[in-house]
Backbone as JSON Lines, residues from 0, in Angstrom:
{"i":0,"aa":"X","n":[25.06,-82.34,43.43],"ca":[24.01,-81.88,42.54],"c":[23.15,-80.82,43.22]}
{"i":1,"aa":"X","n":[22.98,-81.35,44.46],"ca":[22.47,-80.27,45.32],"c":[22.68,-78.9,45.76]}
{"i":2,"aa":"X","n":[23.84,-78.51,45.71],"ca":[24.65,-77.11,45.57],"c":[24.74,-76.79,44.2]}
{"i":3,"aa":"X","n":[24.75,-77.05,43.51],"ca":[24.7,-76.46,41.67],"c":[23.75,-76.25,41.51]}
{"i":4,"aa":"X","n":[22.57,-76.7,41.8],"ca":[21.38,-76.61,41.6],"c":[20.68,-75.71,41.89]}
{"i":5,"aa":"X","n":[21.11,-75.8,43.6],"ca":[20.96,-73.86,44.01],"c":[21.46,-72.94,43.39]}
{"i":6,"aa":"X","n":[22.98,-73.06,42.84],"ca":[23.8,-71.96,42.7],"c":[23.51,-71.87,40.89]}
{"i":7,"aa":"X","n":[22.05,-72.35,40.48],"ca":[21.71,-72.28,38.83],"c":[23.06,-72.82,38.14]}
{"i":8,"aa":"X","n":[23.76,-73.9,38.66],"ca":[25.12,-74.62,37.61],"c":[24.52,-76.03,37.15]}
{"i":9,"aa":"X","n":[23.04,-75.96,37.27],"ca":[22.58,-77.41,37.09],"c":[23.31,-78.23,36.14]}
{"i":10,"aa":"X","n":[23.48,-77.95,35.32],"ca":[24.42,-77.85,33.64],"c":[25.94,-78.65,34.08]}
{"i":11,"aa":"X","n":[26.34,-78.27,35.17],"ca":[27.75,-78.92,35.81],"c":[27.41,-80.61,35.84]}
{"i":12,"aa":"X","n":[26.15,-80.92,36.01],"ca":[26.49,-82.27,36.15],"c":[26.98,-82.89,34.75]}
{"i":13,"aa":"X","n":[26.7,-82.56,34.0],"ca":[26.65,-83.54,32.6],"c":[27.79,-83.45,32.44]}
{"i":14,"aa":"X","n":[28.58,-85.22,31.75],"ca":[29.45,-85.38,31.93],"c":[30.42,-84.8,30.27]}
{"i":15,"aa":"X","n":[31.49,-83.95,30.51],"ca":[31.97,-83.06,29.51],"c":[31.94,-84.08,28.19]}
{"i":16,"aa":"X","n":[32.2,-85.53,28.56],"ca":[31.96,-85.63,27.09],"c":[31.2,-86.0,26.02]}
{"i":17,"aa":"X","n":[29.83,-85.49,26.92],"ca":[29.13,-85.45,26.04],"c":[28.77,-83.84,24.69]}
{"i":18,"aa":"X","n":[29.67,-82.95,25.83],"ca":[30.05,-81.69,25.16],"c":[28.27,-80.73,25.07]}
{"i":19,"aa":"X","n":[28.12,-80.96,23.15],"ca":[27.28,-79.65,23.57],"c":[25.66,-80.74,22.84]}
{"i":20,"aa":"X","n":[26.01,-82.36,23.08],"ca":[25.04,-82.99,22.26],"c":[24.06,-83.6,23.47]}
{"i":21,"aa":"X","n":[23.4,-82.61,24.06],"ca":[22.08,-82.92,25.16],"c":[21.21,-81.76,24.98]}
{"i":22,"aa":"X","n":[20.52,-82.14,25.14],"ca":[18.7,-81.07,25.97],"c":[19.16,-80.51,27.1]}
{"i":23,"aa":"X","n":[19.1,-79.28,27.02],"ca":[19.26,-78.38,28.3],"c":[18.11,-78.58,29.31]}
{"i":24,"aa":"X","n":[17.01,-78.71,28.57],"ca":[15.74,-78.6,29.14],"c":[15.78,-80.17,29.81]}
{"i":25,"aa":"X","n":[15.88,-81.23,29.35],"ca":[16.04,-82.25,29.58],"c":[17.05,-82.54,30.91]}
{"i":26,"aa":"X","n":[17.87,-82.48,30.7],"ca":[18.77,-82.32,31.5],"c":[18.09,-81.53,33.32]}
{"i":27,"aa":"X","n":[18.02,-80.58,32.9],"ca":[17.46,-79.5,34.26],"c":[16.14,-80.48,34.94]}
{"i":28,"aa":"X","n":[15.26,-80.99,33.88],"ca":[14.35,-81.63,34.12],"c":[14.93,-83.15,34.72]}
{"i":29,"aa":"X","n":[15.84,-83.6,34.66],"ca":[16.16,-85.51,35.15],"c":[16.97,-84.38,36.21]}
{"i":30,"aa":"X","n":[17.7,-83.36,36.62],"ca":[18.16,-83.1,37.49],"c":[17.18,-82.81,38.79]}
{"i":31,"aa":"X","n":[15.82,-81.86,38.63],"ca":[15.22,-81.41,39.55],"c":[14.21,-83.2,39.78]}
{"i":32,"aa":"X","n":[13.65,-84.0,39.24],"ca":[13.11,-84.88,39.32],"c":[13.65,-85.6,40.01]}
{"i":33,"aa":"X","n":[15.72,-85.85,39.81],"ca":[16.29,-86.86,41.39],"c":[16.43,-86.2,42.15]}
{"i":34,"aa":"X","n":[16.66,-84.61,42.38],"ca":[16.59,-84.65,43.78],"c":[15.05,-84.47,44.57]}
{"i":35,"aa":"X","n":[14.35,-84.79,43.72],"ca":[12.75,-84.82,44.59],"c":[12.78,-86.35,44.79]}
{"i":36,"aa":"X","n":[13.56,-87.06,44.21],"ca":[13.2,-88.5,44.36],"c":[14.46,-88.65,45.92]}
{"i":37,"aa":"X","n":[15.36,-87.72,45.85],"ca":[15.95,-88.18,47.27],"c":[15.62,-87.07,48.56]}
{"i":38,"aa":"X","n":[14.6,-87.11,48.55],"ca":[14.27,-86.16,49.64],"c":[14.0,-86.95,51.16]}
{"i":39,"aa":"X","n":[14.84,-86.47,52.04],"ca":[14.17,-87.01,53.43],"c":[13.15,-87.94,53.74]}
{"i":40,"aa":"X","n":[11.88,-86.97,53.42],"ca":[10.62,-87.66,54.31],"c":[9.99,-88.28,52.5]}
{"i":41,"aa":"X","n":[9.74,-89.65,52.84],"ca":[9.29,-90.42,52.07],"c":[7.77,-89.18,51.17]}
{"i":42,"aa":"X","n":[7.0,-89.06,52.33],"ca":[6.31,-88.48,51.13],"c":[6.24,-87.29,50.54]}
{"i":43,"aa":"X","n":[7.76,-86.43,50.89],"ca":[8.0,-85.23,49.78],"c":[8.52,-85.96,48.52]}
{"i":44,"aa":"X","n":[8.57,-87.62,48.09],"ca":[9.02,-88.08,47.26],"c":[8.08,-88.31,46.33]}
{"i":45,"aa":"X","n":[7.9,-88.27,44.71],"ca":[7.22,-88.37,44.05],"c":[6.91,-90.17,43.97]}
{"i":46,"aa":"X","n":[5.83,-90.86,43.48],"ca":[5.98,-91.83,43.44],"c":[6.13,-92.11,41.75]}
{"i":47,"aa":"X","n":[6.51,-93.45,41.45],"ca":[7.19,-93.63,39.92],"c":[6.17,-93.4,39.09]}
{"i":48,"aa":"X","n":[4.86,-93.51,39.53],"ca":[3.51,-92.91,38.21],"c":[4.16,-91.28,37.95]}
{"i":49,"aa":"X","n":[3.91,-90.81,39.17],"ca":[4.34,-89.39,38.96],"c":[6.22,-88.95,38.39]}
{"i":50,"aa":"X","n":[6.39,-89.74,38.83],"ca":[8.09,-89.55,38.19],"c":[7.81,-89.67,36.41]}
{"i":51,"aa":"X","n":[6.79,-91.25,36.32],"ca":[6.52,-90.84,34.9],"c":[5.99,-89.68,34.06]}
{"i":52,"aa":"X","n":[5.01,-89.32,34.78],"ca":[4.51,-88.14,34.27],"c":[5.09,-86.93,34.06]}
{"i":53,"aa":"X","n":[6.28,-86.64,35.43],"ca":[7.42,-85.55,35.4],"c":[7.87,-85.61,33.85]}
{"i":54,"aa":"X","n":[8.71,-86.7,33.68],"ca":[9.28,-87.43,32.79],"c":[9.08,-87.12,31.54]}
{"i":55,"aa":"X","n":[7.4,-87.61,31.19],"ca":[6.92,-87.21,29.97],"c":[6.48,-85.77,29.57]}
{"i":56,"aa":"X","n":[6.47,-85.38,30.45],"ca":[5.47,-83.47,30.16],"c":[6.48,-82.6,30.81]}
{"i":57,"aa":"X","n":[5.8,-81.76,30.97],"ca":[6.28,-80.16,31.28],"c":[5.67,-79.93,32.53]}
{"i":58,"aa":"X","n":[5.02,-80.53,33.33],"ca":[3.95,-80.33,34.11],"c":[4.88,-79.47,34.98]}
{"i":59,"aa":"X","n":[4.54,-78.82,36.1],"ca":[5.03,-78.06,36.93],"c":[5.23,-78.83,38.18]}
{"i":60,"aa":"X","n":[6.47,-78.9,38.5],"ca":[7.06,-80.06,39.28],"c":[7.64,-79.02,41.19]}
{"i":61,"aa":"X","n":[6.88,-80.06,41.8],"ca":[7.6,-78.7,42.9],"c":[9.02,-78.56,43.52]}
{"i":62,"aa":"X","n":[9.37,-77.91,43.88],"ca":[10.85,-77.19,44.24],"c":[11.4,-78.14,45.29]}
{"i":63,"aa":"X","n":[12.53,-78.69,44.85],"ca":[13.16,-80.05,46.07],"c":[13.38,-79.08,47.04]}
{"i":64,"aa":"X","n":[13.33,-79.78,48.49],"ca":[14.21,-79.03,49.64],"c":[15.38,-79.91,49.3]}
{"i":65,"aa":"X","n":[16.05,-79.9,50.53],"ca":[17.81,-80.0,50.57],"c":[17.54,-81.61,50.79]}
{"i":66,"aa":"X","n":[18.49,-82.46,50.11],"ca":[18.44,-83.83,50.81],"c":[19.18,-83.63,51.94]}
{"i":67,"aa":"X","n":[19.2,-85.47,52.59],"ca":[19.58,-85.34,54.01],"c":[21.29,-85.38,54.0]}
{"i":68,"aa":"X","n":[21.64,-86.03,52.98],"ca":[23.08,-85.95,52.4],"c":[24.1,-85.04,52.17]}
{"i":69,"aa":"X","n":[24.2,-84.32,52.49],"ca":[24.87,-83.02,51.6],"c":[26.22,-82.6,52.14]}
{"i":70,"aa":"X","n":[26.06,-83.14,53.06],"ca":[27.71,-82.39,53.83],"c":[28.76,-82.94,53.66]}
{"i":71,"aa":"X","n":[30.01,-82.5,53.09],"ca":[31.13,-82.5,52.53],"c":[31.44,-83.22,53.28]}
{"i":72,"aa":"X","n":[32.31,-84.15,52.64],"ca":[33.11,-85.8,53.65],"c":[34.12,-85.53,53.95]}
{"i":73,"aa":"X","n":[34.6,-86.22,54.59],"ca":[36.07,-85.79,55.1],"c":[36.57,-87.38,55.49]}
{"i":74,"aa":"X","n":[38.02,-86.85,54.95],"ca":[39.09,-88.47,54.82],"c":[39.74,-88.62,55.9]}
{"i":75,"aa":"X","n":[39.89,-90.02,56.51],"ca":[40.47,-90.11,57.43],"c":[42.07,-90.83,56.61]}
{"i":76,"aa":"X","n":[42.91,-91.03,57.88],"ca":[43.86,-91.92,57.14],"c":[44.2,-92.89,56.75]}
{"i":77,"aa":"X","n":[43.24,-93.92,56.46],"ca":[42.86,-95.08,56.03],"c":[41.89,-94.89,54.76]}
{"i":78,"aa":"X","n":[42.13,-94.0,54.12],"ca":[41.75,-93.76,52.85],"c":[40.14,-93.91,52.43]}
{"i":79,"aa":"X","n":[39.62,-93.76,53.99],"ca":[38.14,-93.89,53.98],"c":[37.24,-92.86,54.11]}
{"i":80,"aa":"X","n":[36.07,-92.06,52.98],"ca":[35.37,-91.11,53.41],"c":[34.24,-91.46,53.82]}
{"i":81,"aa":"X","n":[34.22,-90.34,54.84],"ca":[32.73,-90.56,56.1],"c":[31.97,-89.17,55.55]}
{"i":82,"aa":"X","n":[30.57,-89.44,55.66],"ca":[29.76,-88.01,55.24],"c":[28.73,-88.17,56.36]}
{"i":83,"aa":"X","n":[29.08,-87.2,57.11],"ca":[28.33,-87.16,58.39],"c":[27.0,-85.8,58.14]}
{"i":84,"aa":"X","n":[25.85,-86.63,58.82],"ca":[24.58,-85.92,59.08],"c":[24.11,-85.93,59.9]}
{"i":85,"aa":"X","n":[22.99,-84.38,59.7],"ca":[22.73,-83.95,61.13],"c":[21.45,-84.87,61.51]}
{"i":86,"aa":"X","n":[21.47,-86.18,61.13],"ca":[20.53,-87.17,61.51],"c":[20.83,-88.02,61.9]}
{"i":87,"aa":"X","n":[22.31,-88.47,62.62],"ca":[23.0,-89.55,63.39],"c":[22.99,-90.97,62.04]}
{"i":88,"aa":"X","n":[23.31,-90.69,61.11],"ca":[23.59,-91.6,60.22],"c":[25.02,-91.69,59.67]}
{"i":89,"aa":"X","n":[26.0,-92.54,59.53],"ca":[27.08,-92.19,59.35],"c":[27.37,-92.83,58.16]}
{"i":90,"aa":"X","n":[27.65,-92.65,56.46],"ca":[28.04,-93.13,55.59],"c":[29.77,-93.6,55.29]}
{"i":91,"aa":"X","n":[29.86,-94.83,55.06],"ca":[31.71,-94.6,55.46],"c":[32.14,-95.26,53.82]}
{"i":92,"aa":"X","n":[32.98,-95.0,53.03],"ca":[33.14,-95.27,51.98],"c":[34.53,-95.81,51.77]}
{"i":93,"aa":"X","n":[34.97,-97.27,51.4],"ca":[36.52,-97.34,51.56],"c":[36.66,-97.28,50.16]}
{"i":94,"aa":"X","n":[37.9,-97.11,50.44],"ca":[38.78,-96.72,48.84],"c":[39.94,-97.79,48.82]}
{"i":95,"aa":"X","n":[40.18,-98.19,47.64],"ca":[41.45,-98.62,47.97],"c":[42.76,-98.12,47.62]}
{"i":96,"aa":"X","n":[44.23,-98.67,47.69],"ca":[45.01,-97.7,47.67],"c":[45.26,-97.87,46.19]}
């Protein structure tokens, strides 16, 4: 979500079948609101009063930085992806076959 978002494809997340029956505006808006809700340092995070308020209005919401997540995973051969960060945290995800 985080790379579309930059690259203005916010629109990529929604899932095709819902086709052409959503709020654009809506949409852009629940997109920029989670990634302020997954930001790094706890208090670049909105708290849920303010998530409500995002939520309900138009208010002017500020610009996420990058979460800490973002870097492309990579499979080992045990059908498991790891998404490694530059914060010594290691996410490992098994799959099955």
């Amino acid at each position: 979500a985080w790379k579309l978002w930059n690259e203005g494809k916010w629109s990529e997340v929604v899932d095709e079948a819902l086709g052409d029956l959503y709020s654009q505006s809506e949409v852009m808006k629940c997109v920029h609101i989670g990634l302020l809700c997954v930001q790094n340092r706890a208090i670049d995070r909105p708290t849920m009063g303010e998530v409500d308020t995002m939520l309900g209005s138009e208010t002017d919401r500020p610009a996420p930085k990058e979460p800490p997540f973002t870097s492309p995973g990579s499979s080992d051969k045990s059908g498991s992806q790891s998404i490694h960060s530059n914060n010594n945290f290691t996410i490992t995800t098994i799959e099955g076959r």
